[in-house]
Coordinates of C-alpha atoms and ligand atoms in Angstrom, one line a residue:
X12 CA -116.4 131.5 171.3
X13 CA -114.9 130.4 167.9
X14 CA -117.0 129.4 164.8
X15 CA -115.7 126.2 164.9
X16 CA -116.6 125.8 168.8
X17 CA -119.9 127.1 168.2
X18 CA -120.8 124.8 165.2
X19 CA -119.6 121.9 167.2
X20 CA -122.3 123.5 170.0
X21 CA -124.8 123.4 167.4
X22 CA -124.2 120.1 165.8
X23 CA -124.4 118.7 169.4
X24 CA -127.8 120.1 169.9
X25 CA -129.5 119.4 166.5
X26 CA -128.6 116.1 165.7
X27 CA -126.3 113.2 164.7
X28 CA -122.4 114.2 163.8
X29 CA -122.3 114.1 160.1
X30 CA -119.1 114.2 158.3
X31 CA -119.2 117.6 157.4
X32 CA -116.7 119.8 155.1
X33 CA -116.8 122.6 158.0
X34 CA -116.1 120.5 160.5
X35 CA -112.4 120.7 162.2
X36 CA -110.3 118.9 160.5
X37 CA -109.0 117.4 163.3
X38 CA -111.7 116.4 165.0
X39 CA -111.8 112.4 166.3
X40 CA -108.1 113.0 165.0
X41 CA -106.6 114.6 168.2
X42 CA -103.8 113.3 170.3
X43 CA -105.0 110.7 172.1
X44 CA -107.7 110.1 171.0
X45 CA -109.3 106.7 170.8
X46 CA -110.4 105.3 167.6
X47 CA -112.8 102.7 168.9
X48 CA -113.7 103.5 171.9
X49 CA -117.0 105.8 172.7
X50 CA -115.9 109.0 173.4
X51 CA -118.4 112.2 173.1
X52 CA -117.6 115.0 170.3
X53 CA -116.4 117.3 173.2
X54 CA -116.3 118.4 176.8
X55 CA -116.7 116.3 179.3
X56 CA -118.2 112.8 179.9
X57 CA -117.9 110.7 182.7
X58 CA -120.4 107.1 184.0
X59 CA -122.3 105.2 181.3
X60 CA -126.3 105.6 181.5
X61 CA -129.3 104.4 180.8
X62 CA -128.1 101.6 178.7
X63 CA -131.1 100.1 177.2
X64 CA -131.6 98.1 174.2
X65 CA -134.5 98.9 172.1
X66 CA -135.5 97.9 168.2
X67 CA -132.1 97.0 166.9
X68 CA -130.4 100.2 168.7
X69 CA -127.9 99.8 171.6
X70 CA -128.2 102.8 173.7
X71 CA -125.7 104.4 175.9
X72 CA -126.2 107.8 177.5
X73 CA -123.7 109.3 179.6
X74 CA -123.0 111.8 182.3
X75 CA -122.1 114.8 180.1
X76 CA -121.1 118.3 180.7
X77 CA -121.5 120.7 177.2
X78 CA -120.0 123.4 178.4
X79 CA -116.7 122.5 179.6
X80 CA -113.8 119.7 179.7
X81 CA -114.1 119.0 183.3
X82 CA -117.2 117.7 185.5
X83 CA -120.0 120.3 185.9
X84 CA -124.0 120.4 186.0
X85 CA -124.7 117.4 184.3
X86 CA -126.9 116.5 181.6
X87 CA -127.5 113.1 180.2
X88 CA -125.7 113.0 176.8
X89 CA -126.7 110.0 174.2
X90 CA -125.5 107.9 171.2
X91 CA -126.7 104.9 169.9
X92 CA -125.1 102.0 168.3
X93 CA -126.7 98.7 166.1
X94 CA -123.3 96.8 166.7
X95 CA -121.5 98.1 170.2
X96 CA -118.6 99.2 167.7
X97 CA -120.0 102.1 165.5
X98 CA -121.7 104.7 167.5
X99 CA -124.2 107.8 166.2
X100 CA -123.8 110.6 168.5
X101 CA -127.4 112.1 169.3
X102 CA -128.6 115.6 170.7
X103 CA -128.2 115.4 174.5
X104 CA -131.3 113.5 176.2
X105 CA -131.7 115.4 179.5
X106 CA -130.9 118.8 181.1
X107 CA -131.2 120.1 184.3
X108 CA -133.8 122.1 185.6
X109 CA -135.4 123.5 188.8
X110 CA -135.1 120.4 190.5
X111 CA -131.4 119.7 189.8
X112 CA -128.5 117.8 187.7
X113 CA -129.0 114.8 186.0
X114 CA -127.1 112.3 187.9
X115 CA -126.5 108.6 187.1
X116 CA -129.2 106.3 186.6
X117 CA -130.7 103.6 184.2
X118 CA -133.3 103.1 181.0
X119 CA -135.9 100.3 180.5
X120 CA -138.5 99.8 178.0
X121 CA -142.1 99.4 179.9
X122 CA -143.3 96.3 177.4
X123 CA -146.5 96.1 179.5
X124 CA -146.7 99.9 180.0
X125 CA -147.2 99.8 183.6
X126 CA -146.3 103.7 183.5
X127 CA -149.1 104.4 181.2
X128 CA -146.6 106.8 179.2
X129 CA -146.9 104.5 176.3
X130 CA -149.4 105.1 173.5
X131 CA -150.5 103.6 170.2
X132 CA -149.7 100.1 171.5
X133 CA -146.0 101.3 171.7
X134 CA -143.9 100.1 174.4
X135 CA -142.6 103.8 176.3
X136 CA -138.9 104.0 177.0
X137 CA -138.1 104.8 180.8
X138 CA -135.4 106.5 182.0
X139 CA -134.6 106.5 185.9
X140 CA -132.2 109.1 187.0
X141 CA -131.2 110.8 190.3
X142 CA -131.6 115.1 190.6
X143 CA -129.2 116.3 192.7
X144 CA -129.9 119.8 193.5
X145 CA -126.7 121.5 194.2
X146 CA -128.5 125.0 196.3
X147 CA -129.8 122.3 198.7
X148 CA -126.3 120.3 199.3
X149 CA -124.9 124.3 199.4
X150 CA -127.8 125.3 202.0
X151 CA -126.4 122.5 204.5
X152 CA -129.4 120.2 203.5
X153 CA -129.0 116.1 203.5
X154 CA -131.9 115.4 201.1
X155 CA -130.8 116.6 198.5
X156 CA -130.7 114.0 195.9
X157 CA -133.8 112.2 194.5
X158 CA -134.9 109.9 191.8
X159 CA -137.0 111.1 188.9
X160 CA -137.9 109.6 185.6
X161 CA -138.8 110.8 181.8
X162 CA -140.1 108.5 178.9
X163 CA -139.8 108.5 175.5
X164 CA -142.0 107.3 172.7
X165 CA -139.8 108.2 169.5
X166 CA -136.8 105.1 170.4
X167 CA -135.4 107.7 172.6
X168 CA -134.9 110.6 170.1
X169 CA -137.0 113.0 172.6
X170 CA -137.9 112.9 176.2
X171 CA -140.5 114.4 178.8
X172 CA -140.0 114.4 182.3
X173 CA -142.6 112.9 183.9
X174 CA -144.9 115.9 186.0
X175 CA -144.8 114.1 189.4
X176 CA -141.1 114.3 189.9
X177 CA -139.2 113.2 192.0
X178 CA -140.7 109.6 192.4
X179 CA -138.5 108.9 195.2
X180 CA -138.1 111.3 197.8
X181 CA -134.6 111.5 200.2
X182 CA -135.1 109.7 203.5
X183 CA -132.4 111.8 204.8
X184 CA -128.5 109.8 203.8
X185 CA -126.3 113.0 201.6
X186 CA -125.9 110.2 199.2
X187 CA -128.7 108.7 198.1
X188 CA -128.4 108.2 193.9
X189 CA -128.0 106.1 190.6
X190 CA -131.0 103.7 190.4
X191 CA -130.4 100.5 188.4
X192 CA -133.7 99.5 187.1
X193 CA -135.6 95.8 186.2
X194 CA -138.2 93.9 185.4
X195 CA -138.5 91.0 188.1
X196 CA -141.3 88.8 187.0
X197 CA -142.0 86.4 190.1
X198 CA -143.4 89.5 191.6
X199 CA -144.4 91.5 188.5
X200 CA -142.4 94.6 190.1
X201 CA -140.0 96.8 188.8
X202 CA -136.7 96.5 190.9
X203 CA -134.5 99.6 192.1
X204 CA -131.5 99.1 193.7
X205 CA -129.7 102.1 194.8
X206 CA -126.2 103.5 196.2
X207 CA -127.0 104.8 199.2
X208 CA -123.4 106.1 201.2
X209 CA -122.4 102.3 202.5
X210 CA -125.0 99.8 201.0
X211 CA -127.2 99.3 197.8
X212 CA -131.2 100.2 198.9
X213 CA -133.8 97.9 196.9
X214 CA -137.2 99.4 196.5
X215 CA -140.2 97.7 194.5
X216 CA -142.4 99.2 192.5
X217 CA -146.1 98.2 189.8
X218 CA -145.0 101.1 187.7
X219 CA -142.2 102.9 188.0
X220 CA -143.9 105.4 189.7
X221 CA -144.7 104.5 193.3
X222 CA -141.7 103.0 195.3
X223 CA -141.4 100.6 198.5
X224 CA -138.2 100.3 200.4
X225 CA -137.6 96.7 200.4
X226 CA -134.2 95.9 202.5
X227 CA -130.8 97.0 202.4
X228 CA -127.4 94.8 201.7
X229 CA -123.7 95.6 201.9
X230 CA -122.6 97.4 205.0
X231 CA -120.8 94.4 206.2
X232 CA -120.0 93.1 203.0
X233 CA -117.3 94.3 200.6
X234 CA -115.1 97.2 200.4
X235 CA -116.1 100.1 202.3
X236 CA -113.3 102.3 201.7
X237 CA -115.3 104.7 200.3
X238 CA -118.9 105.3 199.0
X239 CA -120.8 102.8 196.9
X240 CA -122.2 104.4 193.9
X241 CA -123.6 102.8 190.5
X242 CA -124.8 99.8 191.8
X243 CA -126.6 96.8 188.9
X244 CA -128.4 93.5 190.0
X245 CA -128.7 91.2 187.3
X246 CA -129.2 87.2 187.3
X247 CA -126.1 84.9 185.4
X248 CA -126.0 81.3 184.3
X249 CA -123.2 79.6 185.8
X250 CA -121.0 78.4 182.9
X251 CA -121.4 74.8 182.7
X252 CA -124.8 74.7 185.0
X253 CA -128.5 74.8 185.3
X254 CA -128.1 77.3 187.6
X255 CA -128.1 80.8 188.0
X256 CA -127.3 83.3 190.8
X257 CA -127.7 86.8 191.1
X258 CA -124.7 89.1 190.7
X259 CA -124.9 92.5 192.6
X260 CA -122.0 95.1 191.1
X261 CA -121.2 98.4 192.8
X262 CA -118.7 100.6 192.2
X263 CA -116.9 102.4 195.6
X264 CA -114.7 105.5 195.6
X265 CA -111.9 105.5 196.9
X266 CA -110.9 101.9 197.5
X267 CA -109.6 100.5 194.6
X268 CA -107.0 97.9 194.5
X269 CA -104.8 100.1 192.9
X270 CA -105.9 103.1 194.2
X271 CA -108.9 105.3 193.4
X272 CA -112.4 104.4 192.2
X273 CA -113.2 101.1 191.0
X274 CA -116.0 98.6 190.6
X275 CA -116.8 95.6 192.9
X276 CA -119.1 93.1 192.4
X277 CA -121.1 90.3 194.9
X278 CA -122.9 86.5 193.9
X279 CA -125.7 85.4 195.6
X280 CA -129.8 85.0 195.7
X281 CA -132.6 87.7 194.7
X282 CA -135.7 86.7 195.9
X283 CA -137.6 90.2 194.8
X284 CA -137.5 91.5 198.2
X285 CA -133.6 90.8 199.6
X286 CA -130.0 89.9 198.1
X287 CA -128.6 87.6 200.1
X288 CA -124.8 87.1 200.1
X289 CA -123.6 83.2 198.9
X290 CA -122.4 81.6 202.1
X291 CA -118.6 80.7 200.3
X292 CA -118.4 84.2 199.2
X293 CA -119.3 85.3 203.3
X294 CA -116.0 84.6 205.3
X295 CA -113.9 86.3 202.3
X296 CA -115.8 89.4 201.9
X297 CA -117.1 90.0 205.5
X298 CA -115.6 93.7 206.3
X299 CA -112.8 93.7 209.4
X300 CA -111.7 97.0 209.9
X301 CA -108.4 98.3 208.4
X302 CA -108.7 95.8 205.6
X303 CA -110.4 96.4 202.4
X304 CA -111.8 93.3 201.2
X305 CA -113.6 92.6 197.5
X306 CA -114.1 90.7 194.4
X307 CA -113.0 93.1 191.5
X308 CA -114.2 93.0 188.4
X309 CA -111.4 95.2 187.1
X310 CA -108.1 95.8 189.0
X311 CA -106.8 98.3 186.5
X312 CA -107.1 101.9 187.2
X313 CA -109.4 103.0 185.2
X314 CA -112.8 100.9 184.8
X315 CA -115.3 103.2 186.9
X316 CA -119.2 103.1 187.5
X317 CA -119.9 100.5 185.0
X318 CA -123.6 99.1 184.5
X319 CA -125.2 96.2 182.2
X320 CA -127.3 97.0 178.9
X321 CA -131.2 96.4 180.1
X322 CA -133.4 94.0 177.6
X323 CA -130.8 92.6 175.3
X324 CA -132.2 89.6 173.4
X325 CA -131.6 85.6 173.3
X326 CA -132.4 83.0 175.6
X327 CA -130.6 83.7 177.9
X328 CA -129.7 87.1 176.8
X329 CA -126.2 88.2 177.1
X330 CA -124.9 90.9 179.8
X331 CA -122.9 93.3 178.5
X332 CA -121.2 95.8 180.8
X333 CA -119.2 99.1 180.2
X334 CA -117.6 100.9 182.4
X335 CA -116.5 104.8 182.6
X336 CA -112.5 104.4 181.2
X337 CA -110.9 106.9 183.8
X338 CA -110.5 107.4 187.6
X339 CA -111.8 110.2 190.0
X340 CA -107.9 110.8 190.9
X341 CA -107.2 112.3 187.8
X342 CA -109.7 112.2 185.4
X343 CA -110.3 115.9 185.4
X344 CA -106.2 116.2 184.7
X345 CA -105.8 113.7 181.9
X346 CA -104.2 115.7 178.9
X347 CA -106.8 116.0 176.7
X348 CA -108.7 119.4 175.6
X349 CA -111.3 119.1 173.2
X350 CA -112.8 116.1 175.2
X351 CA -112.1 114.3 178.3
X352 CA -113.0 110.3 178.8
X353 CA -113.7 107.4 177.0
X354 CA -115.9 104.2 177.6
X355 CA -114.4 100.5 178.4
X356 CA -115.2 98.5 175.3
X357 CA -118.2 96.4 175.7
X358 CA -117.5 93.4 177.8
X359 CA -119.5 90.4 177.8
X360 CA -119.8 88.8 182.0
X361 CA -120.2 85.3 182.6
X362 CA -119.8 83.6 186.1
X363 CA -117.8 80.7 186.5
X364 CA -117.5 78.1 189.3
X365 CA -113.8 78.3 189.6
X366 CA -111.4 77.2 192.6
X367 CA -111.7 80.0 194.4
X368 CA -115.7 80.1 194.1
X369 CA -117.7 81.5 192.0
X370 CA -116.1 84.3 190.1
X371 CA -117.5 86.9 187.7
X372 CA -115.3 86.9 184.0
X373 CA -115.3 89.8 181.7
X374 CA -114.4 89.1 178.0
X375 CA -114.9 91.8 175.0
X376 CA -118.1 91.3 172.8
X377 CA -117.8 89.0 170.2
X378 CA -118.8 91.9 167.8
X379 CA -115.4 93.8 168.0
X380 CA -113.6 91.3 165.8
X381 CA -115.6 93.6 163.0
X382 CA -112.7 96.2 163.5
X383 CA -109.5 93.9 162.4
X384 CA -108.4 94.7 158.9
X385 CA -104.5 93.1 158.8
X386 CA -103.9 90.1 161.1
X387 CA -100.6 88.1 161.6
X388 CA -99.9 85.4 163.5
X389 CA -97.4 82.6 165.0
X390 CA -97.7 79.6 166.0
X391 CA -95.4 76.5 168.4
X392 CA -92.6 79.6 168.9
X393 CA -89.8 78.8 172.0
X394 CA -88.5 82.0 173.3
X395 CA -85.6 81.9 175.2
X396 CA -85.4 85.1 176.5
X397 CA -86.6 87.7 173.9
X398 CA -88.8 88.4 171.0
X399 CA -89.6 91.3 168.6
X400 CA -93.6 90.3 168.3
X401 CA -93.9 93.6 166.0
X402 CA -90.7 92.8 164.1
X403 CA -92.7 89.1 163.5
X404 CA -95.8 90.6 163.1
X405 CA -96.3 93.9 162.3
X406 CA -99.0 96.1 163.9
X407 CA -100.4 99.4 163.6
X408 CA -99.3 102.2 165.8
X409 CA -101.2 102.8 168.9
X410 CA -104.3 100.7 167.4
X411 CA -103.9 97.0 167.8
X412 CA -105.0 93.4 169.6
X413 CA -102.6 91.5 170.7
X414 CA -103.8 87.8 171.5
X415 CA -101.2 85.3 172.7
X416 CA -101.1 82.0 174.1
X417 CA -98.0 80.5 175.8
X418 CA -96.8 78.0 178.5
X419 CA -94.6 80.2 180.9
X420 CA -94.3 77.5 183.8
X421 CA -90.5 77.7 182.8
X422 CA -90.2 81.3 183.8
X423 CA -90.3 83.4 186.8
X424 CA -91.2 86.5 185.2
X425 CA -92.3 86.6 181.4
X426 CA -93.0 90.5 179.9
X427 CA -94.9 91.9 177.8
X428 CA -93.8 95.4 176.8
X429 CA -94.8 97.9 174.6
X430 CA -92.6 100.7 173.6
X431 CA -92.1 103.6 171.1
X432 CA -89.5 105.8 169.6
X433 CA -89.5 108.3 172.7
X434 CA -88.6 105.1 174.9
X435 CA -91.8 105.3 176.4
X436 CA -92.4 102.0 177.7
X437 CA -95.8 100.1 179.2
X438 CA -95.2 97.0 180.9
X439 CA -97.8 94.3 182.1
X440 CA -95.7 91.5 184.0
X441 CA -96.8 87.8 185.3
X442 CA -94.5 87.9 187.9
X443 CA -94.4 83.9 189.1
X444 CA -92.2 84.4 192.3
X445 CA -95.2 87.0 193.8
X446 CA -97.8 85.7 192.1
X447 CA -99.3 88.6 191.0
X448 CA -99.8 90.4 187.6
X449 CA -98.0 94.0 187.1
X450 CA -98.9 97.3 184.7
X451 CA -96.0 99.8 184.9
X452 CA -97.1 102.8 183.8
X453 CA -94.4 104.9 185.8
X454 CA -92.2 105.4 182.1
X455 CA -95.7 105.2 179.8
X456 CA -95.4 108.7 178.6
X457 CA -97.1 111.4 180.1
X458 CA -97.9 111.8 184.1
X459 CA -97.1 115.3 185.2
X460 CA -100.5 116.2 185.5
X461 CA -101.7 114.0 188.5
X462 CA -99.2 112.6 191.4
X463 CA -101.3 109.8 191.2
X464 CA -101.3 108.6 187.7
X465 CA -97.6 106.9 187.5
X466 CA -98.6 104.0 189.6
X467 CA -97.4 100.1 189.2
X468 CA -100.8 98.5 189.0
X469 CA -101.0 94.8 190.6
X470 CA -103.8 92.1 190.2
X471 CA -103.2 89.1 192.3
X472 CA -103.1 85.9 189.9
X473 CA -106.6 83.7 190.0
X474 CA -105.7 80.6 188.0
X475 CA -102.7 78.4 186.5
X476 CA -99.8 80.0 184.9
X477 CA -98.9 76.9 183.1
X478 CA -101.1 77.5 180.3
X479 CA -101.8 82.0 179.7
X480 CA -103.9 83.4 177.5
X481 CA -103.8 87.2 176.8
X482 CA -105.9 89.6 174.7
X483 CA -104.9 92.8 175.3
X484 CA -106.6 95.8 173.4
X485 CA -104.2 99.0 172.3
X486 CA -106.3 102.1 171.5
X487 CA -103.9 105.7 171.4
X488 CA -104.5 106.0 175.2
X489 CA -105.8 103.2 176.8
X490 CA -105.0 100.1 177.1
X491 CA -107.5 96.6 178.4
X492 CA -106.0 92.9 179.2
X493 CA -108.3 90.4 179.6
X494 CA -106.0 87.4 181.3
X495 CA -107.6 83.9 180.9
X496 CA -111.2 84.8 179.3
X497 CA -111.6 87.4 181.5
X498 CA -110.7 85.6 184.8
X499 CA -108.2 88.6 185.4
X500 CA -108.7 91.9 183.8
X501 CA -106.5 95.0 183.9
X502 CA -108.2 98.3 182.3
X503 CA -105.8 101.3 182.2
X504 CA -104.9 105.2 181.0
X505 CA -101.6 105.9 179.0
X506 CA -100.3 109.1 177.7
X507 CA -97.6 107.7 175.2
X508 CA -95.8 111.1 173.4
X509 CA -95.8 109.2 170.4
X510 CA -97.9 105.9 169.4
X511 CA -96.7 102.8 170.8
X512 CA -95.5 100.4 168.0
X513 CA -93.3 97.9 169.3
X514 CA -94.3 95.1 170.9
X515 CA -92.0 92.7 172.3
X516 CA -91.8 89.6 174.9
X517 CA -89.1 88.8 177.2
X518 CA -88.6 86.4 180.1
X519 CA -85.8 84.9 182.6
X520 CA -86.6 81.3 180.8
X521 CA -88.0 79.5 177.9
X522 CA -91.6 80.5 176.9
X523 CA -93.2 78.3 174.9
X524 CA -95.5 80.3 172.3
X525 CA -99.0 78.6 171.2
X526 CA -100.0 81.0 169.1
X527 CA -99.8 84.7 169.0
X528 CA -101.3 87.2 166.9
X529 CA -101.6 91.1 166.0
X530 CA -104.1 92.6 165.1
X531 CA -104.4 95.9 162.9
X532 CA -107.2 97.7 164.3
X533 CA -109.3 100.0 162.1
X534 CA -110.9 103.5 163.5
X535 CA -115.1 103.6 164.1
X536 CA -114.2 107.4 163.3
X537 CA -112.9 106.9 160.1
X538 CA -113.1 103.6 158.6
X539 CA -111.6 104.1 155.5
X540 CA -108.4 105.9 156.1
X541 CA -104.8 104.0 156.2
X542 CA -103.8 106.1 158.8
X543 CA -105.3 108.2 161.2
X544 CA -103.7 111.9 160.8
X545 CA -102.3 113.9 163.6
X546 CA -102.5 110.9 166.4
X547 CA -98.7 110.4 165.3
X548 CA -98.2 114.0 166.0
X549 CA -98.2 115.0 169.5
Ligands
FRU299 C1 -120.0 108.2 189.8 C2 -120.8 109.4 190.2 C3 -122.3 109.0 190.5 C4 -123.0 110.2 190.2 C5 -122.3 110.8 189.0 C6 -122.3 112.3 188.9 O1 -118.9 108.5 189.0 O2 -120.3 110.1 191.3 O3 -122.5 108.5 191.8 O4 -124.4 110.0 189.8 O5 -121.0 110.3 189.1 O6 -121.7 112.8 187.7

């Protein structure tokens, strides 16, 4: 092992990255990299965790593997964050042990200490994971994941596993893992729901400790092209209503629309016991074999196994999801080495009654305007057939928002490209004639490692093209478009050899341009600097 591996090792176990002198230099300055996404120190990371907010702190664990830069025995890695930009990496939260790995699963803080782990009037924190014991699934065996929990009464600096593990035993289905956990008052029962192979399980429980199946939803419903994992149940407000419905969000590999793993989502009632689907939603989402039917909540390739923070504030409190930014079709392959995956930015859901029904909309947290230094912008612009956005207004390489607004009903396919010196080229497409939305990453820059990464990406379009809005988010190697507030949202890998800085628009007719803006983009890594070093140097 090098000295510079093994103090990264040690860092990693003993506390919060520091900026230290010894460090390597080019750490958080690697190709690729992301500047403002989450991404761990090293090694491998893959779903979001136990997301819980707790005394000012956001906190996001994370399937984590320390010991190498693809998936292995997996521990429950951990950072926290007071703004869901900036993040504090923290020593690793949970390891496995006799009875397995430390699968997916969720966090909530026990304010009535129903566990009885609290103490000193404290409120415990609750974590909710799955063991999977690997000798078992190698011995043949079926039951060999269960779900366990540990509490913490330090704000989730130390953990103990709770003696009586598992608290959920295997009834017998191979996959049986990643409990989402709540607090449902009507009942004054904690809520489980769990992936189990083709449906989400809920069980009920006084304390987190003893569990009651409940029912089971899904095995008609949805996309069953694979199994469901990471399933969340959370109630929404419909924009604009008294109302609220429950949304139910599982994520099913393979199956995506564009190939792959990807996240699906279902509206309807909760009633403590039994989600029942909404009867608009039945006839569209009711499985016929051969097709694969589903709502989406991303159609990009790479938003996977994405959960809601537990106990944010306000009345009503916000939902704020992330999602794992890669795709089990690749993600092991992606060319990076010192780590390997990144989180979605935090994205705000709201549910809107739209004319399709009701529909679920992601938009990035208000919070992430922090990280815009320079901004430019343009307003009442007709483009006939091209412009030079960057020429107009500037941007930084490979780190930038790009928000425009434009009437396109004049065009049967407007572009938006962007491009760099290596004539690498990423283009997302609102082609009229097909109504649909393109991402072509097939000339992006790198895709020798996986057969499967140099796709054109489609989402089918939801609303009116008269009047587009775009935000899309530019950050080394990913990029996220959020179409309409979030009514459409494309989330996808790139492996540009050199930083993307042009940005231009073209169309086969007049555009008329709102407004459009660039934003400059500053690093969470490194605040301060003008540039970030070696990211132009791969
Ligand atoms: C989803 C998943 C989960 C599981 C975890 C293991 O990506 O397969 O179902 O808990 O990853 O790392």
């Amino acid at each position: 092992m090098t000295n510079k591996l093994a103090l990264l090792i040690i860092l990693l176990i003993t506390g919060t990255l520091q900026a230290n002198a010894s460090m390597p230099a080019d750490l958080y300055r690697e190709p690729f990299r992301p500047q403002y996404h989450f991404t761990p120190l090293q090694q491998w990371m893959n779903d979001p965790n136990g997301m819980v907010y707790y005394q000012g702190e956001y906190h996001l664990f994370y399937q984590y593997y320390p010991h190498g830069n693809t998936w292995g025995p997996m521990h429950w890695g951990h950072a926290v964050s007071r703004d869901l930009v900036h993040w504090e990496h923290l020593p690793i939260a949970l390891f496995p042990d006799r009875h397995g790995m430390i699968f997916s699963g969720s966090a909530v803080v026990d304010w009535q200490n129903t566990s009885g782990f609290g103490s000193d009037g404290e409120p415990p924190l609750v974590a909710i994971y799955t063991y999977h014991d690997s000798l078992g699934k190698n011995l043949g065996r079926t039951d060999f994941q269960s779900q366990a929990i540990a509490y913490s009464s330090d704000r989730g600096r130390s953990w103990t596993k709770y003696a009586d593990n598992p608290v959920l035993e295997n009834q017998g289905d191979a996959d049986f893992r990643d409990p989402k956990v709540f607090w449902y008052a009507p009942t004054s029962r904690w809520i489980m729901a769990l992936a189990v192979r083709n449906r989400v399980s809920f069980y009920s429980s006084p304390n987190l400790k003893d569990w009651t199946f409940e029912s089971d939803f899904g095995e008609q419903w949805g996309s069953h092209a694979g199994v469901w994992e990471c399933p969340d149940l959370f109630a929404l407000p419909i924009t604009g209503e008294a109302q609220s419905k429950y949304v139910l969000v599982t994520s099913v590999l393979p199956g995506g629309p564009n190939g792959g793993s990807a996240t699906q989502y279902f509206v309807g009632e909760f009633d403590g016991k039994q989600f029942t689907l909404d009867e608009d939603l039945q006839s569209t989402l009711q499985v016929i074999p051969g097709k694969n039917r589903a709502l989406w909540l991303d159609f990009g390739t790479d938003n996977y196994a994405g959960v809601t923070w537990s106990g944010l504030p306000g009345e009503p409190a916000r939902r704020v999801f992330i999602g794992w930014m890669s795709n089990w079709l690749y993600a092991t392959e992606v060319p990076t080495e010192r780590w390997r995956s990144a989180m979605t930015l935090p994205r705000a859901l709201s549910l809107h009654r739209t004319a399709l029904g009701l529909r679920l909309h992601a938009s990035p947290v208000g919070e992430l305007e922090a990280l815009r230094t320079a901004s430019r912008s343009l307003e009442d612009m007709r483009v006939e057939q091209a412009l030079d956005l960057s020429a107009e207004l500037g941007g930084k390489p490979g780190q930038m928002e790009i928000e425009i607004t434009m009437d396109t009903r004049d065009s049967e396919a407007v572009r938006l490209r962007l491009s760099n010196s290596d004539d690498e080229r990423l283009d997302f497409t609102i082609d009229r004639n097909r109504r649909v939305y393109t991402l072509d990453r097939t000339a992006a820059g790198r895709s020798g490692f996986s057969e499967s990464f140099a796709t054109v990406q489609a989402a089918p379009i939801a609303g009116s093209l008269d009047e587009l809005s775009l935000r899309l988010f530019l950050d080394q190697s990913s990029v996220e478009i959020f179409i309409n507030e979030g009514e459409t949202v494309m989330t996808a890998l790139v492996f540009p050899n050199s930083p993307y800085s042009q940005v231009t628009l073209t169309s086969d007719g007049p555009v008329n341009i709102r407004r459009a803006s660039i934003h400059e983009l500053k690093s969470i890594w490194f605040p301060d600097a003008q540039q970030v070093v070696g990211n132009s140097d791969r």
